[in-house]
Tab-separated table of C-alpha atoms and ligand atoms in Angstrom:
chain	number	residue	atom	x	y	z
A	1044	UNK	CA	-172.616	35.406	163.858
A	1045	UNK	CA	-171.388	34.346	167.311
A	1046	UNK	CA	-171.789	30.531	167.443
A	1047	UNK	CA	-171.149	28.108	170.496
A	1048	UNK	CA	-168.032	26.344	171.412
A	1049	UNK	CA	-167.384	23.159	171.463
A	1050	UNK	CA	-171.045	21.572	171.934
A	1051	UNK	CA	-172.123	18.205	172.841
A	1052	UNK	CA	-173.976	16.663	170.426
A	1053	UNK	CA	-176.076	14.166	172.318
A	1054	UNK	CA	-179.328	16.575	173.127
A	1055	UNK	CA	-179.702	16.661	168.945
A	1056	UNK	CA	-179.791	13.091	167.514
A	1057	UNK	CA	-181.543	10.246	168.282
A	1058	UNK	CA	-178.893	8.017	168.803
A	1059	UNK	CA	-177.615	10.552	171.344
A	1060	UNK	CA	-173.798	9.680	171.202
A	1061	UNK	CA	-171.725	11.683	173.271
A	1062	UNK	CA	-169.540	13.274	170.324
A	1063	UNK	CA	-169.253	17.201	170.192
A	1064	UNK	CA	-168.861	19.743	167.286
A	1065	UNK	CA	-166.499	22.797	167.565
A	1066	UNK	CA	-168.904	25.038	167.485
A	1067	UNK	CA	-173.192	25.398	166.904
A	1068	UNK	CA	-175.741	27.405	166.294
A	1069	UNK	CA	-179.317	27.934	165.389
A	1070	UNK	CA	-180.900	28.963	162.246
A	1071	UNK	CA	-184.451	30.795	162.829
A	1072	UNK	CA	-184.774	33.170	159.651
A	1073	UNK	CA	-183.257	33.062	155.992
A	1074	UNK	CA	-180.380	36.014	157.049
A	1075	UNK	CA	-178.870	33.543	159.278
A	1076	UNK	CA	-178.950	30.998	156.501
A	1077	UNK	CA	-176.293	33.436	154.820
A	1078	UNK	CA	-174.673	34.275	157.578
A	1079	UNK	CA	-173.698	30.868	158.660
A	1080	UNK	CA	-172.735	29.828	155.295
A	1081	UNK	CA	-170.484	32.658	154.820
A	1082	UNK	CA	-168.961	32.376	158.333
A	1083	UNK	CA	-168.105	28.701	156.967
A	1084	UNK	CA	-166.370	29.990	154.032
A	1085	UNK	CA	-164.690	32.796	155.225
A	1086	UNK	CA	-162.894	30.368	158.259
A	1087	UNK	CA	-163.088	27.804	155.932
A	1088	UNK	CA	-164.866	25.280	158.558
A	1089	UNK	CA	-167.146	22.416	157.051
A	1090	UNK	CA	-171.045	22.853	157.666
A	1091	UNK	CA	-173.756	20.527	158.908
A	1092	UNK	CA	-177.547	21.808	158.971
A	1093	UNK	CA	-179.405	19.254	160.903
A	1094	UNK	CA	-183.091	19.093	161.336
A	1095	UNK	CA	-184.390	17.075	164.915
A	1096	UNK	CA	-181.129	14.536	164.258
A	1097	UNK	CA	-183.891	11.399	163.926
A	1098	UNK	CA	-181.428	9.917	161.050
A	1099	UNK	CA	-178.089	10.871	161.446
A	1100	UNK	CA	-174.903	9.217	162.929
A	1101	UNK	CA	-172.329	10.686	164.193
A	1102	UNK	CA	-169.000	8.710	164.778
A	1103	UNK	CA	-166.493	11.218	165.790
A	1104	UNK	CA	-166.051	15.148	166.579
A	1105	UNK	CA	-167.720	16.968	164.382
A	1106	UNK	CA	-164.776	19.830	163.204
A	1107	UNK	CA	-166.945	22.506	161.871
A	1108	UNK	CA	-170.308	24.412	162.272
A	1109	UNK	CA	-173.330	22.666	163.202
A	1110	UNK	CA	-176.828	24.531	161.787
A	1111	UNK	CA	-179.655	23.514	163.696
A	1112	UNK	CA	-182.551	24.189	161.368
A	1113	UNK	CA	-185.469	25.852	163.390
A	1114	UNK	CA	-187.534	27.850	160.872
A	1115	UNK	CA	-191.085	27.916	161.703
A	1116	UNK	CA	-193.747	29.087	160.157
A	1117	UNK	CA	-197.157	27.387	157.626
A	1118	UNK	CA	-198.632	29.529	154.925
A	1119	UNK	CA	-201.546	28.768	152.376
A	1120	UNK	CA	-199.991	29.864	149.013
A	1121	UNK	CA	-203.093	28.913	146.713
A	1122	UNK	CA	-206.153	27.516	146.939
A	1123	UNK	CA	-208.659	26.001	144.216
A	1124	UNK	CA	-211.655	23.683	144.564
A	1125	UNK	CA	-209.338	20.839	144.310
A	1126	UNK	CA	-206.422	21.244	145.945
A	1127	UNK	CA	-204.596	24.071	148.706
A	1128	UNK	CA	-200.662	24.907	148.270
A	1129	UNK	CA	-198.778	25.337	151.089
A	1130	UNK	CA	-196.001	26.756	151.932
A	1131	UNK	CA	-193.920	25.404	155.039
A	1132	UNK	CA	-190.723	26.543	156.939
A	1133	UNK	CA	-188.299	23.680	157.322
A	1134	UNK	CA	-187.906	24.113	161.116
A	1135	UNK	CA	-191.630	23.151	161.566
A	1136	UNK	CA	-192.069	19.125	163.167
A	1137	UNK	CA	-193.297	16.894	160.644
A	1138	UNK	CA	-195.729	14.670	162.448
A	1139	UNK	CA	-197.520	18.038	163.791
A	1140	UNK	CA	-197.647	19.192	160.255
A	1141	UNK	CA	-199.453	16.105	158.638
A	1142	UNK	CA	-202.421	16.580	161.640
A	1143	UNK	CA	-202.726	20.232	160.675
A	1144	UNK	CA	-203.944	19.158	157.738
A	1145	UNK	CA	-205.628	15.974	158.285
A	1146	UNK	CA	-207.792	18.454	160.649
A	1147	UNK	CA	-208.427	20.466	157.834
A	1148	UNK	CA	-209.421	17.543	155.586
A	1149	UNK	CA	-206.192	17.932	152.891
A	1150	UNK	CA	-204.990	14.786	152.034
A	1151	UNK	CA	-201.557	13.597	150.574
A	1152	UNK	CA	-199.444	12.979	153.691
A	1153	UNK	CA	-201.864	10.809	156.286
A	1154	UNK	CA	-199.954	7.800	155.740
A	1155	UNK	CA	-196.543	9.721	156.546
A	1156	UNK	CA	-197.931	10.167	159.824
A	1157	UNK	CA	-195.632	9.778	163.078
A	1158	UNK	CA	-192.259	9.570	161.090
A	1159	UNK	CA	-189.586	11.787	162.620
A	1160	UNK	CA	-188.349	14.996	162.107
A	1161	UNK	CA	-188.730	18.185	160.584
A	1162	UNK	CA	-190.016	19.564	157.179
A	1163	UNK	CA	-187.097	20.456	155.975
A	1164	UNK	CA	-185.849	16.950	155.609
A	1165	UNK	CA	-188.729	15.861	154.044
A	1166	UNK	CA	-187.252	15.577	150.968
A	1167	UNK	CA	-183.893	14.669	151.673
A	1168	UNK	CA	-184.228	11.122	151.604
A	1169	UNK	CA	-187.747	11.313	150.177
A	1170	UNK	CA	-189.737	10.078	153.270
A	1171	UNK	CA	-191.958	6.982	152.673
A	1172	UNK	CA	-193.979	4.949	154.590
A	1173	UNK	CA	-197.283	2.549	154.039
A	1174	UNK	CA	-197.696	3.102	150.123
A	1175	UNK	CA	-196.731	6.630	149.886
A	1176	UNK	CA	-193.588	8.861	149.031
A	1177	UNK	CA	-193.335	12.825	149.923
A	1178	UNK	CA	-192.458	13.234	146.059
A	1179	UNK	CA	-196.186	12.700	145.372
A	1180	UNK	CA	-197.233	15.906	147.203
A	1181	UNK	CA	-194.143	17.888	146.758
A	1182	UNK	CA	-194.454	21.150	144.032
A	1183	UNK	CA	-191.040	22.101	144.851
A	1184	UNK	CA	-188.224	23.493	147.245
A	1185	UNK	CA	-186.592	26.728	148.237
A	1186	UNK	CA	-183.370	26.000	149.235
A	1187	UNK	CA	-179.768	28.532	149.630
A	1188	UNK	CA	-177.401	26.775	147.068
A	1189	UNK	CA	-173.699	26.461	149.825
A	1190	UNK	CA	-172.005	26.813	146.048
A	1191	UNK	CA	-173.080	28.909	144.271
A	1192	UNK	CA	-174.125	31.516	147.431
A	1193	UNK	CA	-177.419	32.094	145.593
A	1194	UNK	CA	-181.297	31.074	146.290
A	1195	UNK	CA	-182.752	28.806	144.026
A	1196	UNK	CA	-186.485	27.238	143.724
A	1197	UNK	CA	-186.408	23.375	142.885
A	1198	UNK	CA	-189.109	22.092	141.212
A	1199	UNK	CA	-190.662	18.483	141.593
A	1200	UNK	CA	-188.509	17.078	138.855
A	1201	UNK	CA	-185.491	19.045	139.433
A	1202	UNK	CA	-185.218	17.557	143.154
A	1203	UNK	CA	-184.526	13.835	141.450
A	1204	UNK	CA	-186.183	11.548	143.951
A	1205	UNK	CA	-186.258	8.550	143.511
A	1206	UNK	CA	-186.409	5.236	146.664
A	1207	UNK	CA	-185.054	7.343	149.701
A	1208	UNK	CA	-182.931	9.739	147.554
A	1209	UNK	CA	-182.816	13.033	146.023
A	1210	UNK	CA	-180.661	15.475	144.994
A	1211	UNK	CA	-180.363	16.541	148.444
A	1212	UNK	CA	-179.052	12.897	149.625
A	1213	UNK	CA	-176.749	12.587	146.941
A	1214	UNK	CA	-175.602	15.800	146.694
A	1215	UNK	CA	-175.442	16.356	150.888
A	1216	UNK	CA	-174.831	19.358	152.370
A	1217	UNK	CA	-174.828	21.677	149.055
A	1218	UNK	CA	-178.658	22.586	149.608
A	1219	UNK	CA	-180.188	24.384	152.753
A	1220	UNK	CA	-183.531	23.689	152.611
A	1221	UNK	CA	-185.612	26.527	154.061
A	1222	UNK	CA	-189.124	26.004	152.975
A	1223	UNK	CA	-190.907	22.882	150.834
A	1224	UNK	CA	-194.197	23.848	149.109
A	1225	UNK	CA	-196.744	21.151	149.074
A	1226	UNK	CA	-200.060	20.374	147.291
A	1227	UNK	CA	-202.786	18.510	148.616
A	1228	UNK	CA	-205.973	17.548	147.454
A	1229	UNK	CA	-209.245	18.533	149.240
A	1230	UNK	CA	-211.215	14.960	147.988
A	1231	UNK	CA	-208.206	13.020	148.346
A	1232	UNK	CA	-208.363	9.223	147.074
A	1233	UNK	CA	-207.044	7.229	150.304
A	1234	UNK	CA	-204.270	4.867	150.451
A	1235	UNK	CA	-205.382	1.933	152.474
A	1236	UNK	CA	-204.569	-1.112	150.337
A	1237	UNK	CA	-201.124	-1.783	152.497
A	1238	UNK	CA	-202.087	-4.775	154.196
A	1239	UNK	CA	-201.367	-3.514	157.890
A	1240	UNK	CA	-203.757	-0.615	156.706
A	1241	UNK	CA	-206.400	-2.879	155.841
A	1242	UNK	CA	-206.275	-5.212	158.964
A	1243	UNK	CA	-206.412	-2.220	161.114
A	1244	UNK	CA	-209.462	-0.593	159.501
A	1245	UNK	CA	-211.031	-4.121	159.245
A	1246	UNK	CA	-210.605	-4.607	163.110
A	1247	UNK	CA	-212.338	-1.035	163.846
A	1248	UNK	CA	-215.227	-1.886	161.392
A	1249	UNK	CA	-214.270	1.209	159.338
A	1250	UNK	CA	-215.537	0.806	155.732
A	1251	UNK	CA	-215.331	3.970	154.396
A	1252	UNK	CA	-212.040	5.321	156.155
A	1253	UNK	CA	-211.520	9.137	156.370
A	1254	UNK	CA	-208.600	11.025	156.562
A	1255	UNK	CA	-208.235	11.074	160.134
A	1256	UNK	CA	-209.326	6.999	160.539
A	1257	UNK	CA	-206.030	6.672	158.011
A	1258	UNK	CA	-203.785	8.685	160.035
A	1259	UNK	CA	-205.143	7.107	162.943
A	1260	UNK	CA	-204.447	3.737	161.854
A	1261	UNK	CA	-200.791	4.329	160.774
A	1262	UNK	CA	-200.122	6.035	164.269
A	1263	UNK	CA	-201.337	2.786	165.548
A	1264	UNK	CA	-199.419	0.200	163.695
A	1265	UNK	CA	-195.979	2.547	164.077
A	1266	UNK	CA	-196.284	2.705	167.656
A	1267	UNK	CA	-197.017	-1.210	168.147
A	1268	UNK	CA	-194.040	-1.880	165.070
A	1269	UNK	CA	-191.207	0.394	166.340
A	1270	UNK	CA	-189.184	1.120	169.169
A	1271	UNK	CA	-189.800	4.186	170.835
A	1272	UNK	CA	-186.510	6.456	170.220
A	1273	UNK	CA	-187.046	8.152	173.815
A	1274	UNK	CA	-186.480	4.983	175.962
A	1275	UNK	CA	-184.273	3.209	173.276
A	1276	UNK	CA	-182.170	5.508	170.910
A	1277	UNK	CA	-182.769	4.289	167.147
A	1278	UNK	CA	-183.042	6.013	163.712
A	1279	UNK	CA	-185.866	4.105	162.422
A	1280	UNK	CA	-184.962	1.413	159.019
A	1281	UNK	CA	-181.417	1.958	159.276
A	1282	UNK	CA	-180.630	-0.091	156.004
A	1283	UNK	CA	-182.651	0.658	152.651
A	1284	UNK	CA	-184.466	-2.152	151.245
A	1285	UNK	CA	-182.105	-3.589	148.133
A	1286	UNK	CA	-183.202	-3.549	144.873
A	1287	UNK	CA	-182.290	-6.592	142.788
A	1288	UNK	CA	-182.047	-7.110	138.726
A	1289	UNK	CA	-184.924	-9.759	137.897
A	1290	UNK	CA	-182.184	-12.422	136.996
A	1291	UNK	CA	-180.220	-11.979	140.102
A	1292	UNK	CA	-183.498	-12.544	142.120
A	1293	UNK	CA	-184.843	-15.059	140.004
A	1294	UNK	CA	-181.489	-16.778	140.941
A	1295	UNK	CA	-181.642	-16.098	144.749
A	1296	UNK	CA	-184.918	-17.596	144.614
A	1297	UNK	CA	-184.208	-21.008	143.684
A	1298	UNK	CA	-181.833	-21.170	146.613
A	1299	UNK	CA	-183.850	-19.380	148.901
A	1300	UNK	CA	-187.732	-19.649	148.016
A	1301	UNK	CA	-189.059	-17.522	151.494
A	1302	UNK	CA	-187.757	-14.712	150.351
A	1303	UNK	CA	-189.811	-11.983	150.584
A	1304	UNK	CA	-189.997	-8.896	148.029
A	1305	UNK	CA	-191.840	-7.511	145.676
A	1306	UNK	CA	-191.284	-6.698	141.580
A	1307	UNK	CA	-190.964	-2.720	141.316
A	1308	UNK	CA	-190.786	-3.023	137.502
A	1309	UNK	CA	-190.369	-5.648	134.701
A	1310	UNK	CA	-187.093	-5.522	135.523
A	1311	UNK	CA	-186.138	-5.217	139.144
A	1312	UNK	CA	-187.354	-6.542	142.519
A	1313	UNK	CA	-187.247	-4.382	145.754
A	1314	UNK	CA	-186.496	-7.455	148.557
A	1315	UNK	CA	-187.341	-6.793	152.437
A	1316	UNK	CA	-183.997	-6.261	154.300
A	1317	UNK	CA	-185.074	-7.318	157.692
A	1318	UNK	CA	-185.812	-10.734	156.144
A	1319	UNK	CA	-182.270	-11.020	154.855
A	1320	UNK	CA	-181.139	-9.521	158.387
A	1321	UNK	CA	-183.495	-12.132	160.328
A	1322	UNK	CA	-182.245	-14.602	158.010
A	1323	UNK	CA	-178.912	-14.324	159.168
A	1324	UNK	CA	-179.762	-14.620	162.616
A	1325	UNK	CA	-179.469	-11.224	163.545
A	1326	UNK	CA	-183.026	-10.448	165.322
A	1327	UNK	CA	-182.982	-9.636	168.268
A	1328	UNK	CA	-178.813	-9.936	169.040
A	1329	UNK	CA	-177.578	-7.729	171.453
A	1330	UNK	CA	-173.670	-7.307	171.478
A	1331	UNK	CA	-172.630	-4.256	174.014
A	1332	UNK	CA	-174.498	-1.270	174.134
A	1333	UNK	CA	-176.206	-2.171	170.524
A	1334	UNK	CA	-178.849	-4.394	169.200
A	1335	UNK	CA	-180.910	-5.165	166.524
A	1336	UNK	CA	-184.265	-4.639	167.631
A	1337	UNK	CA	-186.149	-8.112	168.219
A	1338	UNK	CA	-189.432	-7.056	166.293
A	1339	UNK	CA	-188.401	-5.077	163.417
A	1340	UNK	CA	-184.949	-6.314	162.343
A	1341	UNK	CA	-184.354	-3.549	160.273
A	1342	UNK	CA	-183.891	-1.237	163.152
A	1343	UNK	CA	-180.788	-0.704	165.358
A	1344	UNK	CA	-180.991	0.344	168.703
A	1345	UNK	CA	-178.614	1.696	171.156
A	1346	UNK	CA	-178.485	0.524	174.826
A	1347	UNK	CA	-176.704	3.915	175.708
A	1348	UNK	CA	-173.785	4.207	173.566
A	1349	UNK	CA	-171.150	6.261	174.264
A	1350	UNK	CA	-170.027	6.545	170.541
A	1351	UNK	CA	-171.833	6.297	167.244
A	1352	UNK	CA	-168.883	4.171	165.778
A	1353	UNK	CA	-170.221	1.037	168.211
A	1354	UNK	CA	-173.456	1.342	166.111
A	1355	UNK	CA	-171.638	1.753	163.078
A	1356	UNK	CA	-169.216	-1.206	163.958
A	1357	UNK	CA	-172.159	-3.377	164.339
A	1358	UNK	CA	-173.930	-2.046	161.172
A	1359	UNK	CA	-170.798	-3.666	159.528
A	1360	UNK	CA	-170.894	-7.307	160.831
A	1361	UNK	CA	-174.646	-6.611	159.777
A	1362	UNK	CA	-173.688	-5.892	156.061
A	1363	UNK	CA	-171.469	-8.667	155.929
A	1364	UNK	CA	-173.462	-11.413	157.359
A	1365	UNK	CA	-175.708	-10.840	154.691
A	1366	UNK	CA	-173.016	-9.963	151.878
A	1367	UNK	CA	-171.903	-13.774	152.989
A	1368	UNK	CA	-174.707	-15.496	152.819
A	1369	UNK	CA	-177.041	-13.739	150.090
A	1370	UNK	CA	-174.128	-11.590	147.796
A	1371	UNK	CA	-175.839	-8.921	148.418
A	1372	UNK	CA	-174.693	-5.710	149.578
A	1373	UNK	CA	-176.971	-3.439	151.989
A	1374	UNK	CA	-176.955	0.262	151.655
A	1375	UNK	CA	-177.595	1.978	155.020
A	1376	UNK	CA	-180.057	4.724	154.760
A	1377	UNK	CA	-178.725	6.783	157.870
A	1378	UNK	CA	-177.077	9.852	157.426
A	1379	UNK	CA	-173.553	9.195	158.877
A	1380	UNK	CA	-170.792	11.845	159.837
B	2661	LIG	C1	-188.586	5.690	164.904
B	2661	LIG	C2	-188.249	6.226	163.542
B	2661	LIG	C3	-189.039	5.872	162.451
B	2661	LIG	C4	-188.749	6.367	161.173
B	2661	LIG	N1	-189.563	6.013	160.137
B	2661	LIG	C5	-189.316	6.474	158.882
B	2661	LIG	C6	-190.178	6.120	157.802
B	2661	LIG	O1	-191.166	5.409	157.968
B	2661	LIG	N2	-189.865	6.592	156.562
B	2661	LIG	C7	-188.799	7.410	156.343
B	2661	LIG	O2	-188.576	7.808	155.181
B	2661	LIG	N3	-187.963	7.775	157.361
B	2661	LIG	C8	-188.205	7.332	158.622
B	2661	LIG	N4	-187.371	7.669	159.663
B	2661	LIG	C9	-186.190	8.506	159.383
B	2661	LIG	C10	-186.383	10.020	159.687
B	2661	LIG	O3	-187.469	10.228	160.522
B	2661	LIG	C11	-186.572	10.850	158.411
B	2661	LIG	O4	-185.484	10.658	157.555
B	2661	LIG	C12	-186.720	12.356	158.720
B	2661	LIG	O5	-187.119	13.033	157.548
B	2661	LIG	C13	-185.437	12.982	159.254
B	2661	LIG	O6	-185.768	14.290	159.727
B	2661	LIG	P1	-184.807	15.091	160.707
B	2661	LIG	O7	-185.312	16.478	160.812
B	2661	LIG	O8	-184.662	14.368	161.988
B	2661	LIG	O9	-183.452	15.063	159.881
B	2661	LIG	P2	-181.970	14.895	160.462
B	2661	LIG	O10	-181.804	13.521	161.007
B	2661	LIG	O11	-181.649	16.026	161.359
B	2661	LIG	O12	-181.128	15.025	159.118
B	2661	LIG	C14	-181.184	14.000	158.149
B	2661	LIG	C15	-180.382	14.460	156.915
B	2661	LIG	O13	-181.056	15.554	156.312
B	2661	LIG	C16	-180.210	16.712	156.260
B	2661	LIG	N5	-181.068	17.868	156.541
B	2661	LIG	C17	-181.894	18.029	157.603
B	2661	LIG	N6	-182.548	19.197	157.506
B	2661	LIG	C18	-182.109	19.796	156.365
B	2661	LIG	C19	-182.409	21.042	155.711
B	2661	LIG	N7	-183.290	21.913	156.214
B	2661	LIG	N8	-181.763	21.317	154.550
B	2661	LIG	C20	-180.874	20.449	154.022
B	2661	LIG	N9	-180.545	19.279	154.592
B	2661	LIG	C21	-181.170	18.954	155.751
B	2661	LIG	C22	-179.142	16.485	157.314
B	2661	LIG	O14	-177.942	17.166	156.994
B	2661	LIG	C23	-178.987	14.974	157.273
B	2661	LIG	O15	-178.132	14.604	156.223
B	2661	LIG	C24	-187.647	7.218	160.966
B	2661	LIG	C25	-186.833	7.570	162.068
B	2661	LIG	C26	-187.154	7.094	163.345
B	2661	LIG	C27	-186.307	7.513	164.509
């Protein structure tokens, strides 16, 4: 393997800093997987394998091997009067993926439509948007263990998701994911009780949505919601939303009763982040080259940084505006390096 030298970075996130790794290169079958990997080892260099860069950070030089993860490639593994597997190469781009099958009629991953990315990340954080999680569709996940040198199959279970996690976030960079197998359902029962969902189709006059008036609708209210990362550089939610012990938020509530979340289980409430954020007065603030976006204050957008550390320094002030005033401490869901 003959990688590149000392790369800019800025063509392959969506933040598109100007920091640069040592050296790059691209992965387009499973031998250069290995190959890369073992490179790695035997100069004993740290390794990155990024997908399309939608939710990473980078902050300084990247000293190592970047992996650019560009395996293509869809095939139908099984197929019975309920449901198709499929079997998809990590490289391929998400959003195309979900319409190839909303053409075909599968459904499972309509109201994923428009986020981001590639398949193979998929997992990583356990996409979710509008009701629905990947984990729901995913059978399981071929991926070259960096450890143990060896290729391994992940099942469902054995991939731990759980609210944007997996074994893969927690564990990062020990996994190459090279293909996720999927299962869809051929009379699939649609998701449309998320309130945006429901306006939208209401508006149209659509009563009895299909697949395609579902995707439709989420394409819709992403593109009105979020920033568009071309013109303004952003990552999408950059903070998770926290989840809160039932006493802790029963407390909070008393001294704050517009608080908005939701119970998750008997015991724990997931609360909206961009209503602490707003809360705190950070909507809309600009300070430099970064902002928080003033319609979705989850989302942090860059006015054409020159380093990722200015978004992460503002992330900060972020975390402890609301660490001040509500005790609690956000979690940022970007992938930072
Ligand atoms: C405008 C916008 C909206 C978004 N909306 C949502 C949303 O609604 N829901 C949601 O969940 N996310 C959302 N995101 C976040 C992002 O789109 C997803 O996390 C997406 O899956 C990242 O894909 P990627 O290929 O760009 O991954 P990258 O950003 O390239 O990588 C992300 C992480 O995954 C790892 N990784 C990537 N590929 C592989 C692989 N093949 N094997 C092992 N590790 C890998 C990387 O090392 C990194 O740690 C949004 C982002 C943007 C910009």
């Amino acid at each position: 393997m003959t990688p590149d030298l000392n790369i800019s970075l800025k063509p392959f996130h969506f933040f598109a800093s100007e920091e640069k790794s040592n050296f790059f290169t691209r992965i387009q079958n499973e031998n250069q997987v290995e190959e890369a990997v073992h490179w790695c080892h035997e100069n004993n260099y740290p390794f990155l394998i990024i997908g399309s860069g939608s939710n990473i950070l980078f902050t300084k030089n990247f000293t190592g091997l970047i992996a650019k993860m560009e395996m293509m490639g869809i095939k139908k593994t099984n197929e019975t009067p309920s449901d198709v597997t499929l079997q998809v190469a990590a490289g391929e781009n998400w959003h195309h993926f979900v319409s190839y099958c909303v053409q075909k009629g599968w459904g499972g991953l309509e109201n994923l439509s428009l986020i981001p990315g590639t398949v193979g990340a998929s997992p990583i954080q356990n996409i979710g948007a509008y009701g629905a999680q990947i984990q729901e569709c995913i059978e399981h996940v071929k991926a070259y263990d960096t450890l143990t040198q060896q290729w391994i199959n992940l099942s469902n279970k054995e991939c731990g998701f759980g609210y944007r996690t997996s074994v893969f976030k927690i564990l990062p960079n020990r996994y190459i994911i090279t293909h996720v197998q999927y299962i869809l359902q051929k009379q699939p029962i649609l998701k449309t009780d998320y309130g945006a969902i429901r306006e939208v189709l209401h508006d149209k006059g659509i009563k009895n949505p299909s697949l395609a008036n579902v995707a439709a609708a989420v394409t819709q209210i992403r593109t009105h919601k979020l920033p568009d990362p071309k013109i303004l550089g952003n990552t999408g939610s950059f903070f998770k939303n926290p989840i809160l012990p039932k006493e802790k938020y029963t407390e909070l509530e008393k001294s704050f009763p517009n608080i908005i979340a939701h119970p998750i289980s008997d015991k724990e409430y997931k609360v909206a982040a961009d209503w602490l954020i707003a809360s705190c007065g950070w909507k809309g603030i600009r300070k430099g080259n970064v902002g928080c976006y003033e319609k979705q204050a989850l989302v942090i957008v860059s006015y054409g940084i020159k380093s990722g550390k200015e978004v992460y320094d503002f992330s900060e002030e972020i975390i402890h505006a609301v660490q001040t005033k509500f005790g609690i401490t956000l979690d940022r869901e970007i992938n930072v390096y």
